[in-house]
Short mmCIF file of C-alpha atoms and ligand atoms in Angstrom, two decimals:
data_model
loop_
_atom_site.label_atom_id
_atom_site.label_comp_id
_atom_site.label_asym_id
_atom_site.label_seq_id
_atom_site.Cartn_x
_atom_site.Cartn_y
_atom_site.Cartn_z
CA MET A 3 52.33 47.06 146.01
CA SER A 4 54.58 44.00 146.86
CA TYR A 5 58.74 44.57 146.78
CA VAL A 6 58.81 42.13 143.68
CA ASP A 7 55.99 43.99 142.14
CA GLU A 8 57.43 47.58 143.13
CA VAL A 9 60.53 46.84 141.76
CA ILE A 10 59.41 44.74 138.39
CA GLU A 11 57.53 48.54 137.86
CA LEU A 12 60.73 50.26 138.50
CA VAL A 13 62.60 48.17 135.86
CA GLU A 14 59.92 48.65 133.30
CA LYS A 15 59.63 52.41 133.69
CA LYS A 16 63.81 52.39 133.61
CA ASN A 17 64.43 50.17 130.70
CA ALA A 18 60.78 50.39 128.69
CA SER A 19 63.56 49.78 125.20
CA GLU A 20 64.88 46.29 126.39
CA PRO A 21 62.15 44.06 125.71
CA GLU A 22 64.38 40.79 126.46
CA PHE A 23 65.91 42.43 129.80
CA LEU A 24 62.62 43.31 131.11
CA GLN A 25 61.52 39.23 130.23
CA ALA A 26 64.27 38.25 132.31
CA VAL A 27 64.33 40.24 135.27
CA LYS A 28 60.27 39.36 135.38
CA GLU A 29 60.83 35.47 135.15
CA VAL A 30 63.56 35.89 137.71
CA LEU A 31 61.70 38.03 140.47
CA GLU A 32 58.35 36.09 140.08
CA SER A 33 59.62 32.99 141.36
CA LEU A 34 61.87 34.28 143.86
CA ARG A 35 58.44 36.01 145.43
CA VAL A 36 58.56 33.48 147.75
CA VAL A 37 62.00 34.01 149.25
CA VAL A 38 61.43 37.50 148.95
CA GLU A 39 58.15 37.96 150.82
CA ALA A 40 60.27 35.83 153.84
CA ASN A 41 62.88 38.44 153.84
CA GLU A 42 61.01 41.78 153.01
CA ASP A 43 62.15 44.34 155.43
CA LEU A 44 65.58 43.50 155.45
CA TYR A 45 65.91 43.39 151.33
CA ARG A 46 63.80 46.60 150.93
CA ARG A 47 66.10 48.48 153.90
CA GLU A 48 68.91 47.26 151.82
CA ALA A 49 67.39 47.90 148.30
CA LEU A 50 68.58 44.20 147.55
CA LEU A 51 66.62 43.71 144.19
CA GLU A 52 67.16 47.57 143.14
CA ARG A 53 70.84 46.99 143.13
CA LEU A 54 70.25 43.54 142.00
CA VAL A 55 68.56 44.23 138.77
CA GLU A 56 71.08 47.89 137.82
CA PRO A 57 74.42 46.77 136.38
CA GLU A 58 77.30 47.61 138.59
CA ARG A 59 78.65 49.03 135.14
CA GLN A 60 77.82 49.31 131.74
CA LEU A 61 80.49 49.91 128.93
CA LYS A 62 79.47 50.79 125.07
CA PHE A 63 82.74 51.74 122.41
CA ARG A 64 83.29 52.29 118.79
CA VAL A 65 84.99 49.38 117.13
CA PRO A 66 86.73 50.72 114.12
CA TRP A 67 87.97 48.19 111.33
CA VAL A 68 88.74 48.19 107.56
CA ASP A 69 87.66 45.79 105.18
CA ASP A 70 89.12 43.49 102.07
CA LYS A 71 88.03 46.42 99.84
CA GLY A 72 89.96 48.79 102.06
CA GLN A 73 86.85 50.16 103.50
CA VAL A 74 86.33 51.41 107.15
CA GLN A 75 83.44 49.61 108.76
CA VAL A 76 82.03 51.00 112.38
CA ASN A 77 80.22 48.52 115.14
CA THR A 78 79.22 49.04 118.57
CA GLY A 79 81.37 46.87 121.15
CA TYR A 80 79.50 46.09 124.89
CA ARG A 81 80.15 44.85 127.62
CA VAL A 82 78.07 44.50 131.15
CA GLN A 83 79.62 43.82 133.95
CA PHE A 84 76.49 43.34 135.92
CA ASN A 85 77.71 41.97 139.54
CA SER A 86 80.51 40.78 141.37
CA ALA A 87 79.51 39.49 144.56
CA ILE A 88 80.90 36.33 144.56
CA GLY A 89 83.85 36.43 142.12
CA PRO A 90 85.05 38.55 138.85
CA TYR A 91 82.54 39.08 135.97
CA LYS A 92 82.44 35.91 133.93
CA GLY A 93 80.41 35.66 130.78
CA GLY A 94 80.42 35.20 126.83
CA LEU A 95 81.00 37.70 124.05
CA ARG A 96 78.37 37.61 121.79
CA LEU A 97 78.98 38.55 117.82
CA HIS A 98 75.89 38.99 116.14
CA PRO A 99 73.82 41.78 113.99
CA SER A 100 71.11 41.25 116.43
CA VAL A 101 72.95 42.46 119.66
CA ASN A 102 72.28 45.39 121.48
CA ILE A 103 72.45 46.47 125.15
CA GLY A 104 69.25 45.09 126.17
CA ILE A 105 70.24 41.76 124.92
CA ILE A 106 73.51 42.20 126.74
CA LYS A 107 72.15 43.21 129.80
CA PHE A 108 69.46 39.99 129.67
CA LEU A 109 72.38 37.85 129.25
CA GLY A 110 74.34 39.29 132.16
CA PHE A 111 71.32 39.45 134.50
CA GLU A 112 70.68 35.48 133.48
CA GLN A 113 74.63 34.70 133.95
CA ILE A 114 74.46 35.60 137.35
CA PHE A 115 72.52 33.01 138.82
CA LYS A 116 74.02 30.66 136.63
CA ASN A 117 77.48 31.35 137.66
CA SER A 118 75.82 31.35 141.15
CA LEU A 119 74.48 27.79 140.50
CA THR A 120 77.53 26.25 139.41
CA SER A 121 78.86 26.65 143.14
CA LEU A 122 82.30 28.07 141.51
CA PRO A 123 83.50 31.72 142.41
CA ILE A 124 82.42 33.62 139.21
CA GLY A 125 80.16 36.91 139.37
CA GLY A 126 77.99 38.04 136.10
CA GLY A 127 78.58 39.57 133.28
CA LYS A 128 78.16 39.76 129.07
CA GLY A 129 79.50 41.52 126.00
CA GLY A 130 79.60 41.69 122.42
CA SER A 131 78.90 43.40 119.25
CA ASP A 132 76.44 43.39 116.28
CA PHE A 133 79.43 42.67 114.35
CA ASP A 134 78.23 39.67 111.82
CA PRO A 135 81.23 37.46 111.69
CA LYS A 136 79.23 35.39 108.79
CA GLY A 137 80.72 35.71 105.12
CA LYS A 138 83.87 37.79 106.46
CA SER A 139 87.10 36.92 105.28
CA ASP A 140 89.48 35.83 107.90
CA ARG A 141 91.73 38.52 107.93
CA GLU A 142 88.45 40.70 108.45
CA VAL A 143 87.51 38.88 111.63
CA MET A 144 90.70 39.04 113.11
CA ALA A 145 90.69 42.74 112.29
CA PHE A 146 87.72 43.13 114.11
CA CYS A 147 88.76 41.11 117.15
CA GLN A 148 91.55 43.17 117.59
CA SER A 149 89.97 46.65 117.34
CA PHE A 150 87.49 45.47 119.80
CA MET A 151 90.25 44.16 122.27
CA THR A 152 91.69 47.38 122.10
CA GLU A 153 89.18 48.63 124.06
CA LEU A 154 87.55 45.77 125.86
CA CYS A 155 91.34 45.37 127.55
CA LYS A 156 91.30 48.49 129.27
CA TYR A 157 88.64 46.75 131.69
CA ILE A 158 88.79 43.42 132.03
CA GLY A 159 91.58 41.12 133.41
CA ALA A 160 92.23 37.28 134.77
CA ASP A 161 91.11 38.88 138.83
CA THR A 162 88.63 41.18 137.60
CA ASP A 163 86.32 40.43 133.97
CA VAL A 164 86.97 37.05 132.04
CA PRO A 165 84.73 37.04 128.67
CA ALA A 166 84.15 33.71 126.71
CA GLY A 167 82.89 32.95 123.91
CA ASP A 168 79.45 32.61 122.82
CA ILE A 169 76.96 32.88 119.43
CA GLY A 170 79.37 34.04 116.59
CA THR A 171 82.41 33.92 119.07
CA GLY A 172 84.31 30.57 118.44
CA ALA A 173 88.22 29.54 118.87
CA ARG A 174 88.76 31.22 116.20
CA GLU A 175 87.71 34.76 117.49
CA ILE A 176 89.01 34.02 120.98
CA GLY A 177 92.22 33.36 119.53
CA TYR A 178 92.27 36.94 117.79
CA MET A 179 91.11 38.24 120.77
CA TYR A 180 93.81 36.66 123.02
CA GLY A 181 96.33 37.90 121.03
CA GLN A 182 96.00 41.40 120.67
CA TYR A 183 95.07 41.60 124.77
CA LYS A 184 98.77 40.16 125.84
CA ARG A 185 100.16 42.66 123.11
CA ILE A 186 98.83 45.43 123.90
CA ARG A 187 98.86 44.57 128.21
CA GLY A 188 102.19 42.28 127.98
CA LEU A 189 100.35 39.94 130.58
CA SER A 190 99.59 35.98 129.62
CA GLU A 191 96.96 35.95 131.81
CA GLY A 192 93.68 33.60 131.81
CA VAL A 193 91.97 37.03 130.73
CA LEU A 194 89.93 34.53 128.42
CA THR A 195 88.54 30.93 128.37
CA GLY A 196 87.75 29.22 125.23
CA LYS A 197 91.64 29.50 124.23
CA GLY A 198 93.09 27.06 122.25
CA LEU A 199 94.97 24.05 123.85
CA SER A 200 98.33 25.57 123.09
CA TYR A 201 97.75 28.48 124.72
CA GLY A 202 96.17 28.19 128.11
CA GLY A 203 92.89 26.36 126.80
CA SER A 204 91.20 23.48 128.71
CA LEU A 205 90.32 20.08 127.38
CA ALA A 206 86.47 20.04 127.25
CA ARG A 207 85.65 23.03 127.32
CA THR A 208 84.60 22.86 124.08
CA GLU A 209 82.28 20.12 124.44
CA ALA A 210 81.13 21.59 128.16
CA THR A 211 77.52 23.42 127.54
CA GLY A 212 76.31 20.48 125.15
CA TYR A 213 78.07 17.49 127.36
CA GLY A 214 76.73 19.75 130.62
CA LEU A 215 73.01 19.85 129.21
CA LEU A 216 72.82 16.12 128.85
CA TYR A 217 74.03 15.06 132.24
CA LEU A 218 71.65 17.28 133.40
CA THR A 219 69.01 16.09 131.74
CA LYS A 220 69.97 12.47 132.14
CA GLU A 221 69.98 13.31 136.20
CA MET A 222 66.61 15.12 136.06
CA LEU A 223 65.18 12.25 134.61
CA LYS A 224 66.46 9.69 137.00
CA LEU A 225 65.01 11.98 139.62
CA ASN A 226 61.70 11.45 137.90
CA GLY A 227 62.04 7.69 137.25
CA GLN A 228 62.98 7.56 133.50
CA ASP A 229 66.08 7.14 131.46
CA ILE A 230 67.76 8.74 128.66
CA ALA A 231 68.68 5.47 127.00
CA GLY A 232 65.93 5.12 124.09
CA LYS A 233 64.39 8.43 124.02
CA THR A 234 64.08 10.30 120.55
CA VAL A 235 65.14 14.00 120.98
CA ALA A 236 64.81 17.11 118.71
CA VAL A 237 67.68 19.56 119.03
CA SER A 238 67.72 23.22 117.19
CA GLY A 239 70.70 24.93 116.33
CA SER A 240 73.66 23.91 114.99
CA GLY A 241 76.34 25.43 116.67
CA ASN A 242 78.93 24.94 119.29
CA VAL A 243 76.32 23.67 121.63
CA ALA A 244 73.93 21.92 119.54
CA ILE A 245 76.76 20.04 118.19
CA TYR A 246 78.22 18.62 121.61
CA ALA A 247 75.00 17.99 122.96
CA THR A 248 73.48 15.76 120.25
CA GLN A 249 77.12 13.71 120.47
CA LYS A 250 76.52 12.99 124.45
CA ALA A 251 72.85 12.02 123.87
CA GLN A 252 74.25 9.80 121.34
CA GLN A 253 76.58 8.37 123.69
CA LEU A 254 73.88 8.40 126.39
CA GLY A 255 71.98 6.15 124.40
CA ALA A 256 69.65 8.43 122.91
CA LYS A 257 68.41 9.49 119.28
CA VAL A 258 68.83 12.91 118.04
CA VAL A 259 66.84 13.30 114.78
CA THR A 260 66.58 17.39 114.14
CA LEU A 261 69.22 20.32 114.32
CA SER A 262 68.27 23.67 112.64
CA ASP A 263 70.06 27.09 111.65
CA SER A 264 69.07 30.58 111.27
CA THR A 265 67.65 29.64 107.28
CA GLY A 266 65.54 25.79 108.22
CA TRP A 267 65.74 22.84 109.94
CA VAL A 268 66.85 19.21 109.24
CA TYR A 269 64.94 15.94 110.36
CA ASP A 270 66.93 12.78 110.11
CA PRO A 271 65.09 9.73 110.93
CA ASP A 272 67.89 7.49 111.27
CA GLY A 273 69.90 9.96 113.74
CA ILE A 274 71.64 12.99 112.91
CA ASP A 275 75.57 12.50 111.78
CA VAL A 276 77.39 14.56 114.06
CA ALA A 277 80.92 14.36 111.93
CA ALA A 278 78.74 15.33 108.93
CA VAL A 279 77.21 18.54 110.75
CA LYS A 280 80.93 19.25 112.31
CA GLU A 281 81.98 19.20 108.59
CA ILE A 282 79.19 21.34 107.10
CA LYS A 283 79.23 24.16 110.44
CA GLU A 284 82.92 23.99 111.63
CA VAL A 285 84.94 23.29 108.83
CA LYS A 286 82.55 24.58 105.95
CA ARG A 287 80.93 27.57 107.52
CA ALA A 288 78.19 26.66 105.57
CA ARG A 289 74.22 26.14 105.80
CA LEU A 290 72.49 23.12 106.84
CA THR A 291 70.80 23.24 103.34
CA GLU A 292 74.39 20.80 102.73
CA TYR A 293 72.93 17.96 105.33
CA LYS A 294 71.61 15.57 102.02
CA ASN A 295 74.13 15.28 100.50
CA TYR A 296 75.90 13.49 103.41
CA ARG A 297 72.66 11.54 104.23
CA PRO A 298 70.45 10.94 101.74
CA ASN A 299 67.18 9.70 103.76
CA ALA A 300 67.28 13.26 105.83
CA GLU A 301 64.78 16.02 105.40
CA TYR A 302 65.60 19.80 105.04
CA HIS A 303 62.70 22.31 105.54
CA GLU A 304 63.02 25.98 105.16
CA GLY A 305 62.03 28.18 108.17
CA ARG A 306 61.08 27.34 111.50
CA GLY A 307 58.87 23.73 112.31
CA VAL A 308 62.25 21.89 114.44
CA TRP A 309 59.73 21.52 117.42
CA SER A 310 56.81 19.93 115.25
CA VAL A 311 58.45 16.29 115.38
CA LYS A 312 57.40 13.66 117.38
CA VAL A 313 60.16 13.11 120.38
CA ASP A 314 60.41 12.46 124.01
CA ILE A 315 63.27 15.08 124.70
CA ALA A 316 63.14 18.51 123.68
CA LEU A 317 66.63 20.49 123.79
CA PRO A 318 66.43 24.21 122.12
CA CYS A 319 70.10 24.98 121.67
CA ALA A 320 70.22 28.14 119.38
CA THR A 321 69.18 31.60 120.38
CA GLN A 322 66.42 33.43 122.52
CA ASN A 323 62.75 32.83 122.34
CA GLU A 324 63.49 30.43 119.42
CA LEU A 325 60.43 27.93 121.05
CA LEU A 326 57.27 29.60 121.14
CA LEU A 327 53.80 29.22 122.78
CA GLU A 328 52.63 27.26 119.56
CA ASP A 329 55.47 25.00 119.65
CA ALA A 330 55.43 24.03 122.89
CA LYS A 331 51.67 23.20 122.04
CA LEU A 332 52.81 20.77 119.22
CA LEU A 333 55.58 19.37 121.71
CA VAL A 334 52.98 18.42 124.59
CA ALA A 335 49.97 16.94 121.85
CA ASN A 336 53.09 14.90 120.15
CA GLY A 337 54.05 13.36 123.74
CA VAL A 338 57.32 15.50 124.92
CA THR A 339 58.25 14.31 128.59
CA ALA A 340 61.37 16.56 128.77
CA VAL A 341 62.53 20.51 127.78
CA ALA A 342 65.92 21.47 128.86
CA GLU A 343 67.31 24.61 127.72
CA GLY A 344 71.05 24.47 125.79
CA ALA A 345 70.38 28.11 124.77
CA ASN A 346 69.90 31.18 127.17
CA MET A 347 66.08 31.97 127.23
CA PRO A 348 64.96 30.15 124.11
CA THR A 349 61.69 29.19 125.80
CA THR A 350 59.00 32.13 125.90
CA LEU A 351 57.91 33.16 129.57
CA GLU A 352 53.89 31.96 128.14
CA ALA A 353 56.16 28.56 126.35
CA THR A 354 57.34 27.88 129.71
CA LYS A 355 54.50 27.96 131.52
CA TYR A 356 52.15 25.92 129.10
CA LEU A 357 54.93 22.82 129.28
CA GLN A 358 55.20 23.46 132.85
CA ASP A 359 51.28 23.34 133.21
CA ASN A 360 51.04 20.03 131.26
CA GLY A 361 53.51 18.05 133.44
CA VAL A 362 56.51 18.51 130.76
CA LEU A 363 59.43 18.18 133.12
CA PHE A 364 61.75 22.00 132.09
CA ALA A 365 65.51 22.55 133.15
CA PRO A 366 65.59 26.07 132.77
CA GLY A 367 69.16 27.47 130.62
CA LYS A 368 70.46 29.18 133.64
CA ALA A 369 71.16 25.26 135.38
CA ALA A 370 71.17 23.52 132.31
CA ASN A 371 74.14 25.14 130.21
CA ALA A 372 75.57 26.08 133.28
CA GLY A 373 78.57 23.82 131.85
CA GLY A 374 80.05 25.98 129.60
CA VAL A 375 80.75 28.68 132.46
CA ALA A 376 81.44 25.88 134.45
CA THR A 377 84.17 24.27 132.92
CA SER A 378 85.10 28.13 131.78
CA ALA A 379 85.89 28.57 135.83
CA LEU A 380 88.14 25.59 135.43
CA GLU A 381 90.53 26.52 132.83
CA MET A 382 90.75 29.82 134.79
CA SER A 383 91.86 27.29 137.88
CA GLN A 384 94.27 25.79 135.42
CA ASN A 385 95.63 28.98 134.19
CA SER A 386 96.26 30.19 138.11
CA GLU A 387 98.08 27.20 138.90
CA ARG A 388 99.80 26.93 135.60
CA LEU A 389 98.76 23.33 134.76
CA SER A 390 96.86 22.02 132.49
CA TRP A 391 94.30 18.68 133.66
CA THR A 392 93.38 15.83 131.44
CA PHE A 393 90.36 15.60 129.78
CA GLU A 394 88.73 12.88 132.01
CA GLU A 395 89.61 15.32 134.65
CA VAL A 396 87.80 18.07 133.35
CA ASP A 397 84.77 16.27 132.64
CA THR A 398 84.33 14.08 135.89
CA LYS A 399 84.47 17.55 137.54
CA LEU A 400 81.44 18.85 135.11
CA GLN A 401 79.69 15.79 135.82
CA THR A 402 79.59 16.58 139.34
CA ILE A 403 78.81 19.75 138.89
CA MET A 404 75.64 19.51 136.90
CA VAL A 405 74.50 16.87 138.96
CA ASN A 406 74.99 18.87 141.58
CA ILE A 407 73.18 21.88 139.93
CA CYS A 408 70.30 19.19 139.12
CA HIS A 409 69.84 18.37 143.04
CA ASN A 410 70.32 21.96 143.79
CA MET A 411 67.26 23.22 141.79
CA SER A 412 65.39 20.42 142.88
CA ASP A 413 65.52 20.89 146.60
CA ALA A 414 65.31 24.50 146.62
CA ALA A 415 61.80 24.05 144.35
CA GLU A 416 60.87 21.93 147.33
CA LYS A 417 61.87 23.63 150.05
CA TYR A 418 59.34 26.21 149.09
CA GLY A 419 57.07 24.54 148.38
CA MET A 420 57.07 24.13 144.64
CA LYS A 421 58.23 20.94 144.29
CA GLY A 422 59.17 19.87 140.27
CA ASN A 423 59.23 23.57 139.45
CA TYR A 424 62.41 23.99 138.34
CA VAL A 425 62.53 27.01 137.15
CA ALA A 426 61.50 28.21 140.40
CA GLY A 427 64.33 26.34 141.84
CA ALA A 428 67.11 27.41 139.41
CA ASN A 429 66.50 30.94 140.30
CA ILE A 430 65.97 30.27 144.42
CA ALA A 431 69.25 28.38 144.71
CA GLY A 432 71.20 31.07 142.77
CA PHE A 433 69.84 33.91 144.72
CA GLU A 434 70.24 32.64 147.76
CA LYS A 435 74.37 32.60 147.39
CA VAL A 436 74.71 35.96 145.84
CA ALA A 437 71.65 38.10 148.23
CA ASN A 438 74.18 36.82 151.03
CA ALA A 439 77.05 37.83 149.57
CA MET A 440 75.72 41.06 148.39
CA LEU A 441 74.49 41.92 151.84
CA ALA A 442 77.55 40.40 153.85
CA GLN A 443 79.67 43.04 151.73
CA GLY A 444 77.67 46.42 152.89
CA VAL A 445 76.44 48.74 150.54
CA CYS A 446 78.15 48.55 146.96
P1 NDP B 511 76.95 29.08 117.86
O1 NDP B 511 77.46 30.49 116.92
O2 NDP B 511 78.09 27.80 117.79
O3 NDP B 511 75.63 28.72 117.67
C1 NDP B 511 74.52 29.45 117.29
C2 NDP B 511 73.49 28.48 116.30
O4 NDP B 511 72.19 29.08 116.95
C3 NDP B 511 73.59 28.29 115.13
O5 NDP B 511 73.58 26.92 114.36
C4 NDP B 511 72.72 29.25 114.38
O6 NDP B 511 72.46 29.60 113.45
C5 NDP B 511 71.72 29.09 115.35
N1 NDP B 511 71.05 30.43 115.63
C6 NDP B 511 71.71 31.75 116.10
N2 NDP B 511 70.47 32.94 115.90
C7 NDP B 511 69.56 31.85 115.48
C8 NDP B 511 68.20 32.60 115.10
N3 NDP B 511 67.79 34.04 115.32
N4 NDP B 511 67.45 31.82 114.55
C9 NDP B 511 67.34 30.62 114.56
N5 NDP B 511 68.86 29.95 114.89
C10 NDP B 511 69.69 30.60 114.94
O7 NDP B 511 76.46 29.79 119.09
P2 NDP B 511 76.19 28.72 120.66
O8 NDP B 511 76.31 27.28 120.15
O9 NDP B 511 77.91 28.66 121.25
O10 NDP B 511 75.34 29.13 121.24
C11 NDP B 511 74.17 28.62 121.42
C12 NDP B 511 72.92 29.40 122.70
O11 NDP B 511 73.61 28.78 123.66
C13 NDP B 511 73.18 30.51 122.72
O12 NDP B 511 71.83 30.92 123.41
C14 NDP B 511 74.01 30.89 123.58
O13 NDP B 511 74.11 31.95 124.76
C15 NDP B 511 73.92 29.65 124.45
N6 NDP B 511 74.94 29.06 125.33
C16 NDP B 511 76.30 28.65 124.68
C17 NDP B 511 77.43 28.57 125.32
C18 NDP B 511 78.67 28.37 124.82
O14 NDP B 511 79.65 27.54 126.03
N7 NDP B 511 79.03 28.36 123.95
C19 NDP B 511 77.35 28.70 127.19
C20 NDP B 511 76.35 28.63 127.53
C21 NDP B 511 74.92 29.17 126.60
P3 NDP B 511 73.56 29.63 111.54
O15 NDP B 511 74.27 28.26 111.98
O16 NDP B 511 72.62 30.03 110.52
O17 NDP B 511 74.11 31.12 112.40
#
């Protein structure tokens, strides 16, 4: 049996109840096969893959807090410190009822390669809780965040582990967590990214994941002789990534016609009104059903269906496994030419394969959405030097990083005889740096 197959079997045996983690490991290891085979004896002797799939540290803790009725609630908190070979653990905190250890491990594992791809010195980690901020008062969210950080603060720091936002964790949650960290540890340091601008945040961090997604998509199209201007785009989600992806797509001359949330989706033939979505989602924290009140020409549909519209480009920006094989078939039938993942692992393995087999340019999340963590690393740099850069400075660096990621994943795919397979290219480019660092640092 090949080394890759042995390790996949081992992971299946040890993590049988964590389907998302298994999915992520399989996807990565399958595409690394050619690199691993070329170094099989060395990697085997060093147990490199066994070490890669085992988190360095995995924390699980109780998060008790008091709701507005005086009732004590209990949630579970997680932090997986997956791999620090190239720098301090870095990765977001997800607050969503679906969170469990398998989800956090899949996200942490992906983060290792994504962070490596940015070319910045950051290792991989992820955390979160099954707490649902939806429908909670500000005071309840603060009570949860303070309790969560009371425990987490023992394990993180500006040079060890630097969490950030993710689903359910926006500026409000980061603010409450930062305040509590500072209060307990007495340190004004860059321990979290995505902070408010008045206390160490970076300009352009809010926009970075969505903007970065479009910078990479534009470059990928360019490499393949296409232009983003004039293209019609379907975006899913209506959170941070989706909103700023839509905004940048429009600035680049494309027309975004869909958005979605966890209950339904909108189709706006005239192009999505970003200001309206910001008001609905960021100010009112309401549902997309309200969109029709702003744009009478738009349609609102309950349930799934965002991939049924005829578009040139699809950008899944909501959550994992939201673009299924049946959706990929619809997109191909409707003539889609490119798919780039704003969310983490939004496309199932079967859907990804179908899109690639049908000639669709496919940019995996670990490359396409790396702009968020890259800009978080830029926020860490600014915090370390106690300076703030202008929006343009950060945005220019972000553009350079995304263009480089695009070329690195393309070159790596070509080098190993898989031209145009950006999934393999991104995994290989991310892996090589981490593998070399792990080997150089000995058995640890
Ligand atoms: P937000 O919480 O801001 O938005 C998430 C969006 O996805 C919301 O519109 C939400 O709908 C929708 N959504 C969440 N769960 C589901 C579900 N099960 N089914 C359908 N829709 C769902 O999160 P972000 O925009 O920050 O993150 C989106 C994705 O991008 C995630 O996969 C995240 O890991 C990834 N990502 C985020 C980065 C960042 O910088 N924020 C960086 C890199 C990746 P509703 O409004 O109803 O809740």
